[in-house]
Tab-separated table of C-alpha atoms in Angstrom:
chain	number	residue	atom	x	y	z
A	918	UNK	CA	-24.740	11.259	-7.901
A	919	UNK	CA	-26.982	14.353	-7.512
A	920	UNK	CA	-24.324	16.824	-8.239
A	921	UNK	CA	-23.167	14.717	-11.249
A	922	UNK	CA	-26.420	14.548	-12.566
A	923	UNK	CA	-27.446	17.870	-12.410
A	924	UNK	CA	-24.617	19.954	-12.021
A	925	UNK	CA	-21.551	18.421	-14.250
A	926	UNK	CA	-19.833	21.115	-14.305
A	927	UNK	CA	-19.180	21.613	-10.998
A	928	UNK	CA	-18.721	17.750	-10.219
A	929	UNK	CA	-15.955	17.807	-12.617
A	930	UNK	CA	-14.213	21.002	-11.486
A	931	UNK	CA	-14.620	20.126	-7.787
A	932	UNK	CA	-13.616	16.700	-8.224
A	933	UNK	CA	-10.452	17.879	-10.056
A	934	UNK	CA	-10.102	20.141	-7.130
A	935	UNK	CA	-9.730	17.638	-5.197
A	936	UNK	CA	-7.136	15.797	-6.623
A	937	UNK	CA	-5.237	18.619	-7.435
A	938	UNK	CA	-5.339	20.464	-4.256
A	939	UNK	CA	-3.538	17.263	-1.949
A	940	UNK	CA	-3.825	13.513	-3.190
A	941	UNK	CA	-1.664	14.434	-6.289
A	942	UNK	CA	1.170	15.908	-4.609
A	943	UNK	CA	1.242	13.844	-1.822
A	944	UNK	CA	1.933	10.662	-4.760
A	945	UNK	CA	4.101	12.914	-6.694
A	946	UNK	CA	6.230	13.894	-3.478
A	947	UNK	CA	6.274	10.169	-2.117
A	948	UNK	CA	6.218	11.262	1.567
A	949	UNK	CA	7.520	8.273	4.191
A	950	UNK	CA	5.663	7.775	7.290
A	951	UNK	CA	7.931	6.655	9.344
A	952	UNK	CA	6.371	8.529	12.547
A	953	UNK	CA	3.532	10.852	13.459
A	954	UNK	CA	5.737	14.119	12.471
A	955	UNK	CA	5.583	12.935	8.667
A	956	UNK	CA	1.697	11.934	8.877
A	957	UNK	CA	0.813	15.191	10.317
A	958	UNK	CA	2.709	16.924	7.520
A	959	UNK	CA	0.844	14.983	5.083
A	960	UNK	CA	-2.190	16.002	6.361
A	961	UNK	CA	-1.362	19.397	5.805
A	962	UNK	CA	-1.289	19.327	2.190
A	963	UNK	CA	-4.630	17.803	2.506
A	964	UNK	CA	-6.353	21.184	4.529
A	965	UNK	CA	-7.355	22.650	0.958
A	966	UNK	CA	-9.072	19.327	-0.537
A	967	UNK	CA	-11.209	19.659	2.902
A	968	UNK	CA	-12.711	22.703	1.402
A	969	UNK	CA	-13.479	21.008	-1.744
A	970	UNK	CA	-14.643	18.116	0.038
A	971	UNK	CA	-17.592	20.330	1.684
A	972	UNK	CA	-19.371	20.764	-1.901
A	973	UNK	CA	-19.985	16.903	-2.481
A	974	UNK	CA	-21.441	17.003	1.282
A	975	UNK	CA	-23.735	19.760	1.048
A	976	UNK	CA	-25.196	18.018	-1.768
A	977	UNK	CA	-24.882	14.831	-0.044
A	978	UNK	CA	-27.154	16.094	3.312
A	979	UNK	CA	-29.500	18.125	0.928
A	980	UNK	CA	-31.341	14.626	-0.256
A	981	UNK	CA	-31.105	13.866	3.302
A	982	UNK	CA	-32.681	16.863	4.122
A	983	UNK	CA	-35.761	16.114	1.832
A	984	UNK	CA	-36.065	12.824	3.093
A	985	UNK	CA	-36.928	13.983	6.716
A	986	UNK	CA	-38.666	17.064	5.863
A	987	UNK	CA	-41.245	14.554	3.412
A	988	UNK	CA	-41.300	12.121	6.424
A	989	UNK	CA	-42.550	14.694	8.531
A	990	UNK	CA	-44.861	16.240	6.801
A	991	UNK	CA	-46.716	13.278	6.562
A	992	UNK	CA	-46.894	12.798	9.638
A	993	UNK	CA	-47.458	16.382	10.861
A	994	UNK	CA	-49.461	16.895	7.968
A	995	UNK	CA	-53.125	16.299	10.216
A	996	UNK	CA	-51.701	19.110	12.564
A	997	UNK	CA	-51.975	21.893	9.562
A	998	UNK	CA	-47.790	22.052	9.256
A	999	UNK	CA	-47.422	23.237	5.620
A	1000	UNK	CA	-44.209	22.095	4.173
A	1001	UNK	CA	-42.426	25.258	4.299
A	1002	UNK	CA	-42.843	25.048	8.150
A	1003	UNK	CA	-41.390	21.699	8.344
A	1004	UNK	CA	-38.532	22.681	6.186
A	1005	UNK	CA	-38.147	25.340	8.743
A	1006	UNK	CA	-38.469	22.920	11.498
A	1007	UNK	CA	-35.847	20.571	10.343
A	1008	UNK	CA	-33.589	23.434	9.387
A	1009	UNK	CA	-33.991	24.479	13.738
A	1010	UNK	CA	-33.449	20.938	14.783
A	1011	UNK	CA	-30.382	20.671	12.252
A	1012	UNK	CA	-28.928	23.579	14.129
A	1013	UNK	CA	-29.670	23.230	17.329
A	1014	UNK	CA	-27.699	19.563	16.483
A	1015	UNK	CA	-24.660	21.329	15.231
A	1016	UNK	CA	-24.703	24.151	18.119
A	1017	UNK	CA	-25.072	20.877	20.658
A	1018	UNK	CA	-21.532	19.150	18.468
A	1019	UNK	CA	-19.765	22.486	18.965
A	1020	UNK	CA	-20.140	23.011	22.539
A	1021	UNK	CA	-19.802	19.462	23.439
A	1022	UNK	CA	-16.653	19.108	22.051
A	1023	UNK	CA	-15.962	23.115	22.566
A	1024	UNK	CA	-13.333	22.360	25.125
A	1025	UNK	CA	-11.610	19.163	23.921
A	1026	UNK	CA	-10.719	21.418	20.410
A	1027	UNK	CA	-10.155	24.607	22.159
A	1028	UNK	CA	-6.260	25.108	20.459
A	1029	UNK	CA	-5.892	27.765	23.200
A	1030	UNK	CA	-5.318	24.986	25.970
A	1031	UNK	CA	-2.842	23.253	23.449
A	1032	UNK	CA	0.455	23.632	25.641
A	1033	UNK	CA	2.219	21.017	24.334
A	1034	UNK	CA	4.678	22.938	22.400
A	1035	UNK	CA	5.607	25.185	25.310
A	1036	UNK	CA	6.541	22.072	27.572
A	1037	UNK	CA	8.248	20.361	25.148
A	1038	UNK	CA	10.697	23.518	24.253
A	1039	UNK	CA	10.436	24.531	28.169
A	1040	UNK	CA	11.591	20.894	28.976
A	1041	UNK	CA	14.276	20.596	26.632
A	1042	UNK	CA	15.690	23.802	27.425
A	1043	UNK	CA	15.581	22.983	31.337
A	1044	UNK	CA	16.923	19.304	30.206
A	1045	UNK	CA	20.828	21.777	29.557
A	1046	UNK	CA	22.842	23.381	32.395
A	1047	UNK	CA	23.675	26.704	32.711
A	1048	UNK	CA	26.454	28.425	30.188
A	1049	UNK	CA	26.142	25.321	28.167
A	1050	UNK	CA	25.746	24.654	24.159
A	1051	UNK	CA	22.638	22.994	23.160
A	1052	UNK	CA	22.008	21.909	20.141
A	1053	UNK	CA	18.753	20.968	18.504
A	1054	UNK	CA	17.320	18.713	15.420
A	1055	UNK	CA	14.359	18.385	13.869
A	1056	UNK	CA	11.308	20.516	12.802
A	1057	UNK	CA	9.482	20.144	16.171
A	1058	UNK	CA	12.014	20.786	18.673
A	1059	UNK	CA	13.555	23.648	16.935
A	1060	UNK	CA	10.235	25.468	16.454
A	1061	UNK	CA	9.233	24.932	19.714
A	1062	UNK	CA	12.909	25.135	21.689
A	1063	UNK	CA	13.581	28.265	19.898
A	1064	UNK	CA	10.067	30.210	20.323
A	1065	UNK	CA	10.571	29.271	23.873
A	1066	UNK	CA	14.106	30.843	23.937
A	1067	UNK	CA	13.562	33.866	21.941
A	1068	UNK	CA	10.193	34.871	23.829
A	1069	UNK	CA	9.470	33.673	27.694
A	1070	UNK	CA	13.051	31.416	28.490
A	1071	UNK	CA	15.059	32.556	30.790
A	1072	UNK	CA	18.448	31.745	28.515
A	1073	UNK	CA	20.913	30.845	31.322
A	1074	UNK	CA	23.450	31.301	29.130
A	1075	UNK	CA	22.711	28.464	27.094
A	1076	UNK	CA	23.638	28.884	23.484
A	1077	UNK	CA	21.454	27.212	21.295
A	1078	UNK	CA	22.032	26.441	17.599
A	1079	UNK	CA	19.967	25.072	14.721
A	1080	UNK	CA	22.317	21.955	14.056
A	1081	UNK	CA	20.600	21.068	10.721
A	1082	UNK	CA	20.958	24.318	9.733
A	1083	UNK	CA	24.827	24.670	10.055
A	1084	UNK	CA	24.916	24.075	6.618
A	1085	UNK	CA	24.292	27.335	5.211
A	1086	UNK	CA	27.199	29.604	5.684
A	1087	UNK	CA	25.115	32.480	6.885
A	1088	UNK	CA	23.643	30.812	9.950
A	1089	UNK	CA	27.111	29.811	10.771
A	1090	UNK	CA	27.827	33.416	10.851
A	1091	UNK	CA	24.656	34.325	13.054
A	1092	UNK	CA	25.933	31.856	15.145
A	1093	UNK	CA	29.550	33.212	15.789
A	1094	UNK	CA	27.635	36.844	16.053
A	1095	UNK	CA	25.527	35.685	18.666
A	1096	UNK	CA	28.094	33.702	20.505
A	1097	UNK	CA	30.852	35.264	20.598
A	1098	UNK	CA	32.127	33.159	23.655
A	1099	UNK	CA	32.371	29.875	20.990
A	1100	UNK	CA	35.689	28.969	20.054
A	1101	UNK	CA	35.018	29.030	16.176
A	1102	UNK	CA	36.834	25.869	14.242
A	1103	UNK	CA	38.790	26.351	11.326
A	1104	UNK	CA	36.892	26.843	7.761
A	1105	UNK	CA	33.378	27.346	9.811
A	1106	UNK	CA	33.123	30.389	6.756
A	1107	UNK	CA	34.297	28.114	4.156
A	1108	UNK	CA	32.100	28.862	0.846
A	1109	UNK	CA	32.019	25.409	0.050
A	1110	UNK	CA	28.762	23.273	1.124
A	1111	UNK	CA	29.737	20.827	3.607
A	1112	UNK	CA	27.121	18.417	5.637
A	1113	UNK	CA	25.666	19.974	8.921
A	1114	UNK	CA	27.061	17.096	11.197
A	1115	UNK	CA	30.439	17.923	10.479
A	1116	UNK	CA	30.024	21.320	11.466
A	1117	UNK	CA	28.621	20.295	15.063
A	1118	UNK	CA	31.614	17.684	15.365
A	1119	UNK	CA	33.782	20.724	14.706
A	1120	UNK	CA	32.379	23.248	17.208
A	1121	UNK	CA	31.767	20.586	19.422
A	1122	UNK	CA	35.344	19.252	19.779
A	1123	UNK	CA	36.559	22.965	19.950
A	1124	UNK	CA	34.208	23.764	22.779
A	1125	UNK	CA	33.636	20.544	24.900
A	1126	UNK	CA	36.495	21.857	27.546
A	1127	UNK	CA	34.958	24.921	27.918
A	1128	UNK	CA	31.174	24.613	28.027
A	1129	UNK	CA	28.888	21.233	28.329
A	1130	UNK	CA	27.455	19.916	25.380
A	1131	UNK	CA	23.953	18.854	25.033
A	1132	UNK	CA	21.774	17.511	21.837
A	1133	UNK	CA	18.742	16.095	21.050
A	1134	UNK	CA	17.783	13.890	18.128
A	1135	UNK	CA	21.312	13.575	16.836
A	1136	UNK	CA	24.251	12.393	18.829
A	1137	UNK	CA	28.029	12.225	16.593
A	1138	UNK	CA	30.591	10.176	17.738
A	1139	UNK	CA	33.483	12.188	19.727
A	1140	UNK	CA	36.221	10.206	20.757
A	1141	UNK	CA	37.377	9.886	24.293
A	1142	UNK	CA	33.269	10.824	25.391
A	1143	UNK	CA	29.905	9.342	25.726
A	1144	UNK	CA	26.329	10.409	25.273
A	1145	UNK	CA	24.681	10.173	28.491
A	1146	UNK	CA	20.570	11.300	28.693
A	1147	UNK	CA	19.904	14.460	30.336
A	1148	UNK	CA	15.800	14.575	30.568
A	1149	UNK	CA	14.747	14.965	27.093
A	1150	UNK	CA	18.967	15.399	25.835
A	1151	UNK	CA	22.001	13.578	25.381
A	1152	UNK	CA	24.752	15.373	27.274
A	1153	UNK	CA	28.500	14.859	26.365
A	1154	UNK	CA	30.601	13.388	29.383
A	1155	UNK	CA	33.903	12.061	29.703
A	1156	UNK	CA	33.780	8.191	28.823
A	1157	UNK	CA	36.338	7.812	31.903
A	1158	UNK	CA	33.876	9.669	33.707
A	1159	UNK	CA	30.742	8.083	32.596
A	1160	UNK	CA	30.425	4.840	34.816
A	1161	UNK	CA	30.597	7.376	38.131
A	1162	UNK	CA	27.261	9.427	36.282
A	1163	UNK	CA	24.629	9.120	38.494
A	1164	UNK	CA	21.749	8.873	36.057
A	1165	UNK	CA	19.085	8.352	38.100
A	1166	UNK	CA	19.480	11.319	40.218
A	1167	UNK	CA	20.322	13.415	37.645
A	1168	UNK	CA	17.248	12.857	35.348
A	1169	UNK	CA	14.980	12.576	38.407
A	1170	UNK	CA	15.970	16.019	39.271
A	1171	UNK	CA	15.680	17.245	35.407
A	1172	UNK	CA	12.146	15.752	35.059
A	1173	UNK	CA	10.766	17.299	38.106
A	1174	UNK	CA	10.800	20.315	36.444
A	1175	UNK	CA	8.915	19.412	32.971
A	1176	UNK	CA	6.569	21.783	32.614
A	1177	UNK	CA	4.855	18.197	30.907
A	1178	UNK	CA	1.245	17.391	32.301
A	1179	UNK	CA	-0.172	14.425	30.825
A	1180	UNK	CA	-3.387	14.266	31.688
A	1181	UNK	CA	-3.758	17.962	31.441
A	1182	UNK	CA	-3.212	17.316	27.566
A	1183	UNK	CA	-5.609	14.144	27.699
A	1184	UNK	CA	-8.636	16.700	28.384
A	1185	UNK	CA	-7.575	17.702	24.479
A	1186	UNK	CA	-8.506	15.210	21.418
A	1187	UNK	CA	-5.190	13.566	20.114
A	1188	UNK	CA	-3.797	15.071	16.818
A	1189	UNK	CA	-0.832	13.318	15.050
A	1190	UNK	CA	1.974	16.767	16.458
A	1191	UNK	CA	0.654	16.396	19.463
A	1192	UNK	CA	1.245	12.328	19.334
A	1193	UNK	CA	4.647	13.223	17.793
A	1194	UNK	CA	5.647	16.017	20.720
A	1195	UNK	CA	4.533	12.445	23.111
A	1196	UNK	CA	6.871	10.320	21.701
A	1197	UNK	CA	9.984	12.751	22.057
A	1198	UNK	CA	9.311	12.471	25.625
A	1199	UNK	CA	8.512	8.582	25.631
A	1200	UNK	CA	11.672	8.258	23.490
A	1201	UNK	CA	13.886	9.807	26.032
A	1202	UNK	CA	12.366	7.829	28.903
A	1203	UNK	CA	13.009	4.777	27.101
A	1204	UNK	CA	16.427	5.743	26.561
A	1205	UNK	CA	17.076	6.882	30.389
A	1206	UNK	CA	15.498	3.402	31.236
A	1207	UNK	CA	18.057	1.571	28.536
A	1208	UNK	CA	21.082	3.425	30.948
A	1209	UNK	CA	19.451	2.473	34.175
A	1210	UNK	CA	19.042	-1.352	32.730
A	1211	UNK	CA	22.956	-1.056	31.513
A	1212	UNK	CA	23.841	-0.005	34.910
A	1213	UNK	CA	21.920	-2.897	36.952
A	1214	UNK	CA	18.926	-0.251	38.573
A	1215	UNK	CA	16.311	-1.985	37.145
A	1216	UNK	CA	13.838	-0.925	39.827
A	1217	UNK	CA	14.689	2.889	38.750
A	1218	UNK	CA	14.241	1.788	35.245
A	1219	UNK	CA	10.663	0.806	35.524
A	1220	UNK	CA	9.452	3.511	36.825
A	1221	UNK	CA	10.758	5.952	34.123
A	1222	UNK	CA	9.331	2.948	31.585
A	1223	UNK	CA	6.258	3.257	33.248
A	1224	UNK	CA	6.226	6.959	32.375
A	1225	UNK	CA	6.961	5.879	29.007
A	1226	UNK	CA	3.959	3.914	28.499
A	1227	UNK	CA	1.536	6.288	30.318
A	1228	UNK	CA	2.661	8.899	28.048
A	1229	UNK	CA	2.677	6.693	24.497
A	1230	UNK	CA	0.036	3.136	25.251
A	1231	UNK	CA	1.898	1.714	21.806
A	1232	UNK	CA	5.540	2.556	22.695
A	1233	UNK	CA	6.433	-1.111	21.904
A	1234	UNK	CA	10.086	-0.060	22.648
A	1235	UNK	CA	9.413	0.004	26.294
A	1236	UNK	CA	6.852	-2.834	26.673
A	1237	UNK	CA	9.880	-5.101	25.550
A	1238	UNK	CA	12.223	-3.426	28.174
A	1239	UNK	CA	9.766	-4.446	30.630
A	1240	UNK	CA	9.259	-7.550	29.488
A	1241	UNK	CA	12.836	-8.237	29.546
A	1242	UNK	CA	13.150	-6.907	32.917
A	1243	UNK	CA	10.339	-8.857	34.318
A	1244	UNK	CA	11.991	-12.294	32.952
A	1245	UNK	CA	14.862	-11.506	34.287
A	1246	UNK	CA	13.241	-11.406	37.157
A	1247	UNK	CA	11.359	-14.620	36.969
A	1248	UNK	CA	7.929	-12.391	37.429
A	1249	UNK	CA	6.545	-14.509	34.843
A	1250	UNK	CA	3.468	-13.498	34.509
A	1251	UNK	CA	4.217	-9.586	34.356
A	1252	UNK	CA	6.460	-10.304	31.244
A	1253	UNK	CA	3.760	-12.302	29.612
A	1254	UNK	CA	1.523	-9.116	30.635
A	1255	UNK	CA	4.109	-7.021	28.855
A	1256	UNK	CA	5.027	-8.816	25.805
A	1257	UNK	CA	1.422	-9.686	25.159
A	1258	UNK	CA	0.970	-5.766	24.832
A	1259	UNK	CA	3.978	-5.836	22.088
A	1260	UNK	CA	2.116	-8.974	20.316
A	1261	UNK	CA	-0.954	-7.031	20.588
A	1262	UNK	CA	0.510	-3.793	18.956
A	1263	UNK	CA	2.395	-5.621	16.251
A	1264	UNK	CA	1.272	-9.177	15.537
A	1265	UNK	CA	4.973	-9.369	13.450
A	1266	UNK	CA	7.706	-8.098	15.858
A	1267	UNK	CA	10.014	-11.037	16.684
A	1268	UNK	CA	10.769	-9.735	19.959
A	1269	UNK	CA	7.380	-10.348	21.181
């Protein structure tokens, strides 16, 4: 009100600012939000109208301001405090409240003990074997999985490819440059724009005898093989071979060494990447647990849906698991325990 009052023209420039600089383009663009990867990327466009933001509260505190410095000048009035030293008084106390904010919360929004994105490219890199093809979808996991690769990894041999990205004839031919070793499908160079996913069906059926396969985040049917989970992968095995996979083992050896420290990230404040980078790990749990279940180890299956839940409290996916599990069990009471969580996390899932 004080800013409109007084100062119109900068109300109405900063409050078209505002708009301008996020809220418009966000309704223009019509982002989903079907997970915390797409809110955090909505409140990116939303860093600028911050700034703007800051001129409506700096004339929103200044009022505030007056109203203590009055208040105690009254009352320090009989002590010979002239106004200007009050001002001055309240200006200290402001800052030493503002120094105290910082320094509280100093190590809780230190970004320099933000790890998160190391482990989770660390982890899916040691998720592959050795001499193996990896390949790797979505914005987070190919940021991370390739700054891990290209600057403290160890490679292994692994050969790791942009699968969204196959698209684009030039990557494909980065990709044969780098790897020579790939046996290259017919028309990978073809000028004409084809969908990524046909691409990785392509060099994966041309290299599955030669090298293991591994992917994360998108898994294409091949026939005569199954996607079995590998830590936080899918690796390609034999479908006459799959029902001899010892998945517990296997992933029990993987995810000893994650790199992953849960409460080591608790000591940070929760930020919608780092609650997405969480729920690629949760996810994969979840989906270890769903193999277990399928092959009768329900025991082992708890504990990596335990993980689950440490690592996400509102994975609802694995709260039903349990649940499930625990009827089956006729441990009543534990599956009333776990589908009361689901109920409690969404009033409207069925399943609860």
């Amino acid at each position: 009100f004080r800013i409109f009052t007084k100062y119109r023209q900068l109300f109405w420039f900063t409050s078209l600012a505002i708009v301008f600089s996020g809220p418009f383009f966000l309704v223009y663009s019509g982002f989903p939000f079907p997970n915390n990867f797409y809110i955090s990327l909505w409140e990116r466009f939303l860093l600028t109208t911050y700034f703007f933001l800051t001129v409506f509260l700096a004339f929103g505190l200044l009022p505030v301001f007056d109203f203590f410095v009055s208040v105690l000048s009254r009352k320090l009035k009989p002590f010979g405090l002239k106004k200007l030293s009050t001002s001055l008084l309240v200006t200290v106390l402001s800052t030493i409240m503002i120094a105290y904010l910082i320094a509280s919360n100093y190590d809780k929004t230190n970004l320099s003990q933000f790890h998160l994105g190391d482990w989770v490219g660390n982890d899916i890199l040691t998720s592959a074997s050795s001499d193996s093809v990896v390949f790797v979808f979505g914005d987070t996991s190919v940021f991370n999985t390739q700054y891990v690769y290209y600057t403290n990894f160890k490679p292994k041999g692994i050969k790791l490819i942009k699968g969204g990205s196959l698209y684009a004839k030039e990557y494909r031919e980065q990709v044969a440059r780098e790897y020579p070793q790939l046996k290259i499908p017919e028309n990978f160079y073809s000028e004409t724009k084809r969908d990524s996913g046909e691409f990785v069906v392509a060099l994966i059926e041309q290299n599955n005898e030669v090298f293991e396969i591994y992917t994360i985040d998108f898994a294409p049917e091949i026939d005569g093989y199954k996607w079995s989970s590998s830590g936080l992968l899918k690796e390609l095995v034999k479908a006459e071979d799959y029902n001899e996979r010892d998945i517990k083992s296997i992933n029990d050896e993987i995810t000893s060494k994650f790199l992953f420290n849960n409460e080591e990230q608790n000591k940070t404040y929760e930020q919608y990447m780092s609650a997405h980078i969480k729920e690629i790990y949760s996810t994969a749990f979840v989906d270890i647990a769903d193999e277990l279940i399928s092959k009768g180890q329900d025991k082992a299956a708890v504990d990596y849906l335990a993980k689950a839940t440490s690592i996400t409290p509102y994975s609802k996916k694995a709260y039903i698991r349990l649940g499930n599990i625990y009827s089956n069990q006729s441990n009543c009471e534990a599956a009333k325990n776990a589908f009361e969580k689901v109920y409690s996390l969404d009033k409207k899932d069925w399943q609860a």
